[in-house]
mmCIF file of C-alpha atoms in Angstrom:
data_model
loop_
_atom_site.group_PDB
_atom_site.id
_atom_site.type_symbol
_atom_site.label_atom_id
_atom_site.label_comp_id
_atom_site.label_asym_id
_atom_site.label_seq_id
_atom_site.Cartn_x
_atom_site.Cartn_y
_atom_site.Cartn_z
ATOM 1 C CA UNK A 1 17.400 -15.249 -37.959
ATOM 2 C CA UNK A 2 18.067 -13.283 -34.803
ATOM 3 C CA UNK A 3 15.214 -10.924 -33.949
ATOM 4 C CA UNK A 4 14.596 -8.404 -31.139
ATOM 5 C CA UNK A 5 12.829 -10.983 -28.996
ATOM 6 C CA UNK A 6 15.803 -13.326 -29.073
ATOM 7 C CA UNK A 7 18.173 -10.483 -28.242
ATOM 8 C CA UNK A 8 16.055 -9.517 -25.233
ATOM 9 C CA UNK A 9 15.815 -13.116 -24.096
ATOM 10 C CA UNK A 10 19.594 -13.378 -24.336
ATOM 11 C CA UNK A 11 20.040 -10.242 -22.224
ATOM 12 C CA UNK A 12 17.614 -11.555 -19.587
ATOM 13 C CA UNK A 13 19.206 -15.042 -19.572
ATOM 14 C CA UNK A 14 15.977 -16.617 -20.706
ATOM 15 C CA UNK A 15 17.390 -18.775 -23.502
ATOM 16 C CA UNK A 16 17.574 -22.518 -23.039
ATOM 17 C CA UNK A 17 20.927 -24.258 -23.578
ATOM 18 C CA UNK A 18 19.907 -25.343 -27.067
ATOM 19 C CA UNK A 19 18.627 -21.850 -27.992
ATOM 20 C CA UNK A 20 21.769 -20.280 -26.563
ATOM 21 C CA UNK A 21 24.068 -22.490 -28.624
ATOM 22 C CA UNK A 22 22.084 -21.680 -31.770
ATOM 23 C CA UNK A 23 22.069 -17.951 -30.908
ATOM 24 C CA UNK A 24 25.847 -17.864 -30.462
ATOM 25 C CA UNK A 25 26.380 -19.670 -33.712
ATOM 26 C CA UNK A 26 24.044 -17.435 -35.708
ATOM 27 C CA UNK A 27 25.220 -14.112 -34.355
ATOM 28 C CA UNK A 28 28.745 -14.724 -35.609
ATOM 29 C CA UNK A 29 27.547 -14.265 -39.167
ATOM 30 C CA UNK A 30 25.004 -11.500 -38.512
ATOM 31 C CA UNK A 31 26.692 -8.081 -38.326
ATOM 32 C CA UNK A 32 23.426 -6.190 -37.759
ATOM 33 C CA UNK A 33 22.472 -8.451 -34.859
ATOM 34 C CA UNK A 34 25.955 -8.019 -33.357
ATOM 35 C CA UNK A 35 25.542 -4.261 -33.488
ATOM 36 C CA UNK A 36 22.083 -4.428 -31.929
ATOM 37 C CA UNK A 37 23.351 -6.751 -29.200
ATOM 38 C CA UNK A 38 26.174 -4.342 -28.346
ATOM 39 C CA UNK A 39 23.711 -1.468 -28.047
ATOM 40 C CA UNK A 40 21.277 -3.579 -26.019
ATOM 41 C CA UNK A 41 24.041 -4.658 -23.648
ATOM 42 C CA UNK A 42 25.017 -1.015 -23.154
ATOM 43 C CA UNK A 43 21.377 -0.073 -22.531
ATOM 44 C CA UNK A 44 21.044 -2.867 -19.963
ATOM 45 C CA UNK A 45 24.278 -1.837 -18.277
ATOM 46 C CA UNK A 46 23.198 1.811 -18.001
ATOM 47 C CA UNK A 47 19.741 0.879 -16.747
ATOM 48 C CA UNK A 48 21.328 -1.313 -14.077
ATOM 49 C CA UNK A 49 23.233 1.734 -12.870
ATOM 50 C CA UNK A 50 20.098 3.853 -12.552
ATOM 51 C CA UNK A 51 20.172 5.576 -9.195
ATOM 52 C CA UNK A 52 17.457 5.361 -6.595
ATOM 53 C CA UNK A 53 15.922 8.718 -5.654
ATOM 54 C CA UNK A 54 16.165 9.123 -1.901
ATOM 55 C CA UNK A 55 12.971 9.908 -0.012
ATOM 56 C CA UNK A 56 13.100 13.170 1.986
ATOM 57 C CA UNK A 57 15.253 13.128 5.133
ATOM 58 C CA UNK A 58 13.257 12.335 8.317
ATOM 59 C CA UNK A 59 10.391 10.949 6.247
ATOM 60 C CA UNK A 60 10.094 7.882 8.496
ATOM 61 C CA UNK A 61 10.146 9.893 11.750
ATOM 62 C CA UNK A 62 7.591 12.406 10.480
ATOM 63 C CA UNK A 63 5.305 9.671 9.215
ATOM 64 C CA UNK A 64 5.512 7.598 12.405
ATOM 65 C CA UNK A 65 4.726 10.667 14.523
ATOM 66 C CA UNK A 66 1.626 11.191 12.422
ATOM 67 C CA UNK A 67 0.472 7.584 12.813
ATOM 68 C CA UNK A 68 1.071 7.496 16.572
ATOM 69 C CA UNK A 69 -0.717 10.828 17.080
ATOM 70 C CA UNK A 70 -3.730 9.692 15.057
ATOM 71 C CA UNK A 71 -4.008 6.294 16.776
ATOM 72 C CA UNK A 72 -3.556 7.725 20.306
ATOM 73 C CA UNK A 73 -6.277 10.257 19.487
ATOM 74 C CA UNK A 74 -8.608 7.359 18.556
ATOM 75 C CA UNK A 75 -7.704 5.465 21.740
ATOM 76 C CA UNK A 76 -8.405 8.522 23.889
ATOM 77 C CA UNK A 77 -11.681 9.036 22.109
ATOM 78 C CA UNK A 78 -12.753 5.468 22.914
ATOM 79 C CA UNK A 79 -11.772 5.704 26.595
ATOM 80 C CA UNK A 80 -13.522 9.058 26.945
ATOM 81 C CA UNK A 81 -16.635 7.500 25.488
ATOM 82 C CA UNK A 82 -16.759 4.732 28.112
ATOM 83 C CA UNK A 83 -15.820 7.058 30.952
ATOM 84 C CA UNK A 84 -18.574 9.475 29.983
ATOM 85 C CA UNK A 85 -21.205 6.687 29.871
ATOM 86 C CA UNK A 86 -20.163 5.327 33.265
ATOM 87 C CA UNK A 87 -20.068 8.853 34.703
ATOM 88 C CA UNK A 88 -23.564 9.499 33.391
ATOM 89 C CA UNK A 89 -24.967 6.427 35.170
ATOM 90 C CA UNK A 90 -23.118 7.147 38.408
ATOM 91 C CA UNK A 91 -24.316 10.753 38.369
ATOM 92 C CA UNK A 92 -27.914 9.719 37.621
ATOM 93 C CA UNK A 93 -27.991 7.210 40.497
ATOM 94 C CA UNK A 94 -26.333 9.688 42.866
ATOM 95 C CA UNK A 95 -28.839 12.334 41.795
ATOM 96 C CA UNK A 96 -31.838 10.065 42.414
ATOM 97 C CA UNK A 97 -30.485 9.050 45.831
ATOM 98 C CA UNK A 98 -29.760 12.656 46.731
ATOM 99 C CA UNK A 99 -33.215 13.746 45.641
ATOM 100 C CA UNK A 100 -34.871 10.938 47.676
ATOM 101 C CA UNK A 101 -32.901 11.795 50.806
ATOM 102 C CA UNK A 102 -33.704 15.495 50.482
ATOM 103 C CA UNK A 103 -37.407 14.645 50.067
ATOM 104 C CA UNK A 104 -37.328 12.543 53.250
ATOM 105 C CA UNK A 105 -35.532 15.305 55.101
ATOM 106 C CA UNK A 106 -37.877 18.107 54.008
ATOM 107 C CA UNK A 107 -41.154 16.141 53.755
ATOM 108 C CA UNK A 108 -41.262 14.597 57.226
ATOM 109 C CA UNK A 109 -41.004 16.850 60.231
ATOM 110 C CA UNK A 110 -41.048 14.515 63.255
ATOM 111 C CA UNK A 111 -38.807 11.573 64.117
ATOM 112 C CA UNK A 112 -41.833 9.326 64.342
ATOM 113 C CA UNK A 113 -42.859 10.236 60.802
ATOM 114 C CA UNK A 114 -39.292 9.608 59.557
ATOM 115 C CA UNK A 115 -39.207 6.238 61.262
ATOM 116 C CA UNK A 116 -42.560 5.428 59.754
ATOM 117 C CA UNK A 117 -41.275 6.332 56.316
ATOM 118 C CA UNK A 118 -38.116 4.276 56.729
ATOM 119 C CA UNK A 119 -40.213 1.362 57.947
ATOM 120 C CA UNK A 120 -42.464 1.631 54.896
ATOM 121 C CA UNK A 121 -39.463 1.747 52.574
ATOM 122 C CA UNK A 122 -38.042 -1.358 54.219
ATOM 123 C CA UNK A 123 -41.340 -3.128 53.762
ATOM 124 C CA UNK A 124 -41.591 -2.149 50.127
ATOM 125 C CA UNK A 125 -38.002 -3.213 49.502
ATOM 126 C CA UNK A 126 -38.313 -6.543 51.266
ATOM 127 C CA UNK A 127 -41.681 -7.137 49.605
ATOM 128 C CA UNK A 128 -40.303 -6.237 46.181
ATOM 129 C CA UNK A 129 -37.207 -8.357 46.654
ATOM 130 C CA UNK A 130 -39.362 -11.217 47.832
ATOM 131 C CA UNK A 131 -41.520 -10.969 44.731
ATOM 132 C CA UNK A 132 -38.429 -10.705 42.537
ATOM 133 C CA UNK A 133 -36.996 -13.795 44.175
ATOM 134 C CA UNK A 134 -40.226 -15.635 43.561
ATOM 135 C CA UNK A 135 -40.226 -14.631 39.892
ATOM 136 C CA UNK A 136 -36.586 -15.552 39.377
ATOM 137 C CA UNK A 137 -36.911 -18.878 41.129
ATOM 138 C CA UNK A 138 -39.678 -19.820 38.716
ATOM 139 C CA UNK A 139 -38.372 -22.487 36.236
ATOM 140 C CA UNK A 140 -40.117 -20.890 33.238
ATOM 141 C CA UNK A 141 -38.433 -17.566 33.946
ATOM 142 C CA UNK A 142 -35.053 -19.257 34.114
ATOM 143 C CA UNK A 143 -35.662 -20.864 30.743
ATOM 144 C CA UNK A 144 -36.768 -17.545 29.213
ATOM 145 C CA UNK A 145 -33.704 -15.854 30.719
ATOM 146 C CA UNK A 146 -31.366 -18.484 29.318
ATOM 147 C CA UNK A 147 -33.057 -18.230 25.930
ATOM 148 C CA UNK A 148 -32.754 -14.457 25.898
ATOM 149 C CA UNK A 149 -29.073 -14.643 26.847
ATOM 150 C CA UNK A 150 -28.452 -17.136 24.067
ATOM 151 C CA UNK A 151 -30.209 -14.919 21.509
ATOM 152 C CA UNK A 152 -28.219 -11.922 22.731
ATOM 153 C CA UNK A 153 -24.924 -13.794 22.408
ATOM 154 C CA UNK A 154 -25.757 -14.982 18.881
ATOM 155 C CA UNK A 155 -26.827 -11.464 17.835
ATOM 156 C CA UNK A 156 -23.606 -10.063 19.293
ATOM 157 C CA UNK A 157 -21.533 -12.581 17.341
ATOM 158 C CA UNK A 158 -23.259 -11.735 14.044
ATOM 159 C CA UNK A 159 -22.957 -8.037 14.753
ATOM 160 C CA UNK A 160 -19.194 -8.361 15.250
ATOM 161 C CA UNK A 161 -18.805 -10.549 12.135
ATOM 162 C CA UNK A 162 -20.831 -8.086 10.119
ATOM 163 C CA UNK A 163 -18.682 -5.222 11.329
ATOM 164 C CA UNK A 164 -15.506 -7.167 10.440
ATOM 165 C CA UNK A 165 -16.762 -7.869 6.886
ATOM 166 C CA UNK A 166 -17.744 -4.267 6.412
ATOM 167 C CA UNK A 167 -14.312 -3.111 7.568
ATOM 168 C CA UNK A 168 -12.590 -5.514 5.177
ATOM 169 C CA UNK A 169 -14.732 -4.302 2.274
ATOM 170 C CA UNK A 170 -13.900 -0.731 3.163
ATOM 171 C CA UNK A 171 -10.192 -1.533 3.214
ATOM 172 C CA UNK A 172 -10.429 -3.278 -0.152
ATOM 173 C CA UNK A 173 -12.053 -0.179 -1.668
ATOM 174 C CA UNK A 174 -9.346 2.045 -0.236
ATOM 175 C CA UNK A 175 -6.620 0.487 -2.386
ATOM 176 C CA UNK B 1 21.249 -8.779 14.619
ATOM 177 C CA UNK B 2 18.755 -10.913 12.725
ATOM 178 C CA UNK B 3 17.011 -9.109 9.889
ATOM 179 C CA UNK B 4 13.265 -9.488 10.278
ATOM 180 C CA UNK B 5 11.245 -10.579 7.262
ATOM 181 C CA UNK B 6 8.388 -8.383 6.021
ATOM 182 C CA UNK B 7 5.853 -10.887 7.352
ATOM 183 C CA UNK B 8 7.465 -10.918 10.814
ATOM 184 C CA UNK B 9 7.311 -7.112 10.904
ATOM 185 C CA UNK B 10 3.670 -7.114 9.782
ATOM 186 C CA UNK B 11 2.768 -9.641 12.511
ATOM 187 C CA UNK B 12 4.488 -7.478 15.092
ATOM 188 C CA UNK B 13 2.648 -4.328 13.951
ATOM 189 C CA UNK B 14 -0.669 -6.192 14.001
ATOM 190 C CA UNK B 15 0.057 -7.304 17.582
ATOM 191 C CA UNK B 16 0.219 -3.636 18.557
ATOM 192 C CA UNK B 17 3.872 -2.707 18.061
ATOM 193 C CA UNK B 18 3.161 0.283 15.835
ATOM 194 C CA UNK B 19 6.755 1.436 15.954
ATOM 195 C CA UNK B 20 7.871 -1.595 13.961
ATOM 196 C CA UNK B 21 6.087 -0.200 10.911
ATOM 197 C CA UNK B 22 9.060 2.172 10.585
ATOM 198 C CA UNK B 23 11.167 -0.863 9.582
ATOM 199 C CA UNK B 24 8.948 -1.410 6.553
ATOM 200 C CA UNK B 25 9.022 2.287 5.724
ATOM 201 C CA UNK B 26 12.831 2.361 5.829
ATOM 202 C CA UNK B 27 12.939 -0.723 3.653
ATOM 203 C CA UNK B 28 10.722 0.581 0.841
ATOM 204 C CA UNK B 29 10.576 4.380 1.018
ATOM 205 C CA UNK B 30 13.418 5.140 -1.405
ATOM 206 C CA UNK B 31 12.392 2.724 -4.135
ATOM 207 C CA UNK B 32 8.745 3.733 -3.872
ATOM 208 C CA UNK B 33 9.808 7.383 -3.966
ATOM 209 C CA UNK B 34 11.803 6.727 -7.155
ATOM 210 C CA UNK B 35 8.746 5.226 -8.777
ATOM 211 C CA UNK B 36 6.497 8.094 -7.697
ATOM 212 C CA UNK B 37 8.951 10.786 -8.695
ATOM 213 C CA UNK B 38 9.196 9.300 -12.164
ATOM 214 C CA UNK B 39 5.403 8.986 -12.344
ATOM 215 C CA UNK B 40 4.515 12.427 -10.988
ATOM 216 C CA UNK B 41 7.503 14.393 -12.213
ATOM 217 C CA UNK B 42 8.239 16.356 -9.038
ATOM 218 C CA UNK B 43 9.378 15.744 -5.457
ATOM 219 C CA UNK B 44 6.481 17.466 -3.712
ATOM 220 C CA UNK B 45 3.758 15.360 -5.308
ATOM 221 C CA UNK B 46 5.926 12.265 -4.927
ATOM 222 C CA UNK B 47 6.299 12.855 -1.178
ATOM 223 C CA UNK B 48 2.569 13.411 -0.761
ATOM 224 C CA UNK B 49 1.840 10.216 -2.693
ATOM 225 C CA UNK B 50 4.444 8.334 -0.659
ATOM 226 C CA UNK B 51 2.738 9.334 2.599
ATOM 227 C CA UNK B 52 -0.670 8.353 1.208
ATOM 228 C CA UNK B 53 0.695 4.991 0.078
ATOM 229 C CA UNK B 54 2.237 4.128 3.453
ATOM 230 C CA UNK B 55 -0.911 5.261 5.255
ATOM 231 C CA UNK B 56 -3.154 3.139 3.028
ATOM 232 C CA UNK B 57 -0.863 0.153 3.508
ATOM 233 C CA UNK B 58 -0.847 0.692 7.295
ATOM 234 C CA UNK B 59 -4.629 0.918 7.499
ATOM 235 C CA UNK B 60 -5.070 -2.177 5.323
ATOM 236 C CA UNK B 61 -2.306 -4.246 6.910
ATOM 237 C CA UNK B 62 -4.860 -6.539 8.550
ATOM 238 C CA UNK B 63 -6.410 -7.416 5.198
ATOM 239 C CA UNK B 64 -3.065 -8.108 3.475
ATOM 240 C CA UNK B 65 -3.387 -11.610 2.034
ATOM 241 C CA UNK B 66 -0.079 -13.356 2.240
ATOM 242 C CA UNK B 67 -0.373 -15.053 -1.145
ATOM 243 C CA UNK B 68 1.878 -12.388 -2.665
ATOM 244 C CA UNK B 69 4.952 -10.586 -1.389
ATOM 245 C CA UNK B 70 4.419 -7.483 0.743
ATOM 246 C CA UNK B 71 6.574 -5.508 -1.712
ATOM 247 C CA UNK B 72 4.293 -6.396 -4.653
ATOM 248 C CA UNK B 73 1.191 -5.516 -2.644
ATOM 249 C CA UNK B 74 2.733 -2.257 -1.449
ATOM 250 C CA UNK B 75 3.995 -1.205 -4.902
ATOM 251 C CA UNK B 76 0.526 -1.834 -6.270
ATOM 252 C CA UNK B 77 -0.877 0.578 -3.670
ATOM 253 C CA UNK B 78 1.910 3.049 -4.509
ATOM 254 C CA UNK B 79 1.324 2.747 -8.256
ATOM 255 C CA UNK B 80 -2.451 3.265 -7.897
ATOM 256 C CA UNK B 81 -1.984 6.181 -5.496
ATOM 257 C CA UNK B 82 0.398 7.810 -7.969
ATOM 258 C CA UNK B 83 -2.046 7.283 -10.825
ATOM 259 C CA UNK B 84 -4.911 8.788 -8.815
ATOM 260 C CA UNK B 85 -2.889 11.920 -8.063
ATOM 261 C CA UNK B 86 -1.720 12.102 -11.649
ATOM 262 C CA UNK B 87 -5.191 11.670 -13.118
ATOM 263 C CA UNK B 88 -6.501 14.480 -10.943
ATOM 264 C CA UNK B 89 -3.797 16.726 -12.348
ATOM 265 C CA UNK B 90 -3.611 15.632 -15.935
ATOM 266 C CA UNK B 91 -6.469 14.438 -18.048
ATOM 267 C CA UNK B 92 -4.067 13.294 -20.694
ATOM 268 C CA UNK B 93 -3.079 10.359 -18.548
ATOM 269 C CA UNK B 94 -6.196 8.524 -19.762
ATOM 270 C CA UNK B 95 -4.814 8.762 -23.251
ATOM 271 C CA UNK B 96 -1.309 7.795 -22.221
ATOM 272 C CA UNK B 97 -2.395 4.803 -20.183
ATOM 273 C CA UNK B 98 -4.965 3.498 -22.608
ATOM 274 C CA UNK B 99 -2.973 0.944 -24.539
ATOM 275 C CA UNK B 100 0.437 -0.608 -24.631
ATOM 276 C CA UNK B 101 0.192 -0.876 -28.401
ATOM 277 C CA UNK B 102 0.621 2.842 -28.835
ATOM 278 C CA UNK B 103 3.737 3.845 -30.665
ATOM 279 C CA UNK B 104 5.823 6.652 -29.348
ATOM 280 C CA UNK B 105 8.367 8.851 -30.987
ATOM 281 C CA UNK B 106 11.273 10.235 -28.993
ATOM 282 C CA UNK B 107 12.641 12.132 -31.975
ATOM 283 C CA UNK B 108 11.352 15.505 -30.743
ATOM 284 C CA UNK B 109 13.486 15.354 -27.598
ATOM 285 C CA UNK B 110 16.432 13.516 -29.074
ATOM 286 C CA UNK B 111 18.326 16.406 -30.646
ATOM 287 C CA UNK B 112 17.955 18.645 -27.625
ATOM 288 C CA UNK B 113 19.104 16.024 -25.120
ATOM 289 C CA UNK B 114 21.860 14.669 -27.371
ATOM 290 C CA UNK B 115 23.341 18.122 -27.759
ATOM 291 C CA UNK B 116 23.375 18.751 -24.008
ATOM 292 C CA UNK B 117 24.895 15.450 -22.842
ATOM 293 C CA UNK B 118 28.401 14.159 -23.278
ATOM 294 C CA UNK B 119 28.152 10.419 -22.662
ATOM 295 C CA UNK B 120 25.718 7.564 -23.330
ATOM 296 C CA UNK B 121 24.790 7.166 -19.662
ATOM 297 C CA UNK B 122 23.641 10.767 -19.137
ATOM 298 C CA UNK B 123 21.970 10.764 -22.517
ATOM 299 C CA UNK B 124 20.020 7.566 -21.888
ATOM 300 C CA UNK B 125 18.967 8.455 -18.341
ATOM 301 C CA UNK B 126 17.548 11.756 -19.594
ATOM 302 C CA UNK B 127 15.753 10.002 -22.429
ATOM 303 C CA UNK B 128 14.007 7.699 -19.935
ATOM 304 C CA UNK B 129 12.136 10.754 -18.655
ATOM 305 C CA UNK B 130 10.794 11.293 -22.154
ATOM 306 C CA UNK B 131 9.350 7.804 -22.474
ATOM 307 C CA UNK B 132 5.586 7.362 -22.037
ATOM 308 C CA UNK B 133 4.850 6.848 -18.329
ATOM 309 C CA UNK B 134 4.184 3.118 -18.438
ATOM 310 C CA UNK B 135 7.304 2.457 -20.458
ATOM 311 C CA UNK B 136 9.432 4.385 -17.968
ATOM 312 C CA UNK B 137 7.762 2.720 -14.972
ATOM 313 C CA UNK B 138 8.321 -0.787 -16.236
ATOM 314 C CA UNK B 139 12.038 0.006 -16.438
ATOM 315 C CA UNK B 140 12.040 1.395 -12.883
ATOM 316 C CA UNK B 141 10.235 -1.646 -11.497
ATOM 317 C CA UNK B 142 12.524 -4.043 -13.366
ATOM 318 C CA UNK B 143 15.882 -2.359 -12.827
ATOM 319 C CA UNK B 144 15.516 -0.379 -9.587
ATOM 320 C CA UNK B 145 12.987 -2.469 -7.698
ATOM 321 C CA UNK B 146 14.387 -5.767 -9.011
ATOM 322 C CA UNK B 147 10.914 -7.062 -9.724
ATOM 323 C CA UNK B 148 10.180 -10.065 -11.863
ATOM 324 C CA UNK B 149 7.896 -9.650 -14.858
ATOM 325 C CA UNK B 150 5.249 -11.585 -12.977
ATOM 326 C CA UNK B 151 5.369 -9.103 -10.077
ATOM 327 C CA UNK B 152 5.386 -6.157 -12.490
ATOM 328 C CA UNK B 153 2.268 -7.517 -14.187
ATOM 329 C CA UNK B 154 0.538 -7.620 -10.757
ATOM 330 C CA UNK B 155 1.622 -4.112 -9.809
ATOM 331 C CA UNK B 156 0.636 -2.572 -13.148
ATOM 332 C CA UNK B 157 -2.439 -4.755 -13.541
ATOM 333 C CA UNK B 158 -1.471 -6.012 -16.997
ATOM 334 C CA UNK B 159 -0.981 -9.532 -18.293
ATOM 335 C CA UNK B 160 2.428 -11.164 -18.049
ATOM 336 C CA UNK B 161 2.755 -11.012 -21.830
ATOM 337 C CA UNK B 162 1.966 -7.300 -21.868
ATOM 338 C CA UNK B 163 4.479 -6.636 -19.093
ATOM 339 C CA UNK B 164 7.115 -8.379 -21.174
ATOM 340 C CA UNK B 165 6.110 -6.479 -24.322
ATOM 341 C CA UNK B 166 6.333 -3.198 -22.390
ATOM 342 C CA UNK B 167 9.791 -4.012 -21.040
ATOM 343 C CA UNK B 168 11.173 -5.131 -24.404
ATOM 344 C CA UNK B 169 9.659 -2.205 -26.257
ATOM 345 C CA UNK B 170 11.022 0.311 -23.762
ATOM 346 C CA UNK B 171 14.489 -1.199 -23.792
ATOM 347 C CA UNK B 172 14.529 -1.536 -27.577
ATOM 348 C CA UNK B 173 13.547 2.094 -28.044
ATOM 349 C CA UNK B 174 16.477 3.164 -25.878
ATOM 350 C CA UNK B 175 18.754 0.741 -27.689
ATOM 351 C CA UNK B 176 17.714 2.267 -31.042
ATOM 352 C CA UNK B 177 18.655 5.694 -29.751
ATOM 353 C CA UNK B 178 22.125 4.447 -28.816
ATOM 354 C CA UNK B 179 22.437 2.877 -32.264
ATOM 355 C CA UNK B 180 21.349 6.105 -33.899
ATOM 356 C CA UNK B 181 24.257 7.943 -32.299
ATOM 357 C CA UNK B 182 26.674 5.033 -32.653
ATOM 358 C CA UNK B 183 27.115 4.883 -28.883
ATOM 359 C CA UNK B 184 27.482 1.083 -29.063
ATOM 360 C CA UNK B 185 30.954 1.673 -30.465
ATOM 361 C CA UNK B 186 31.995 3.112 -27.102
ATOM 362 C CA UNK B 187 32.122 -0.382 -25.579
#
């Protein structure tokens, strides 16, 4: 007997050769099934002619403008962030230097005093640099430095991985 | 000029060529809009949902797993976006979407639409709007978007068997309407 499932399979070309031969044979003597098949064929034909609704004109242009505006805003934000940090450091160093120079200028009246001050600064600097050199040339310090760098690199790697995973999770939740 | 595949376009966008995303939009906007218009019932909501869908897809492009087609993945986003908008507007959606076993009766609309249409095509296309949402959507995905039942089951998050049941039931209900008015005699 031909049922609705067989009729639908016939319409969708899902019948095997054997099933198809049997279907064709049976339908010849089944007036009700013939009627249903006619109606189903008409339904399928009409559905195939269903028209696509067009998206609004300029949809693509409007959407792309939006995306480009948003992403350029983010890019600018990032560059401003770095520029402001660098500017802060430059300004701080310039400020400290300026303050030191003004102190030297106002604090010491005679040339001899100024020379004395400059001499002292040189001594402190050369002494400090000498000590720093001594510390850095120490083997233990080199090992500690290398260790610290290694730890920093590993932490950085995990931080980035963690951020990536978090971003992926966030994206998965968004759809 | 060679037509780029969806994957080639996605790779290009991910490399920083944002403008290439417009190729994907042009490729899918109309069919996705058809689906959303049928789901939401008006152009304004459909356009809003279409923008949301493309934006979500754009933001998640990096996490698109290439084990399915882009179209299936995108229509799933579109379908879920449409449902979210719909559920915020109509509580009855929960009832409508609850089960595919629900029976529906188109008799209430039949007389009105039959009396205002003059041929089987107009009559049937108007009756599609009166089908329960999932029954109408399965027809859109199958006939307009040319999706296989397997892809439809992924988009609508139902089993393959249920997708098939939905398609057959929807088509049979329309067929019965044609039979009722003897439209099959036209061909």
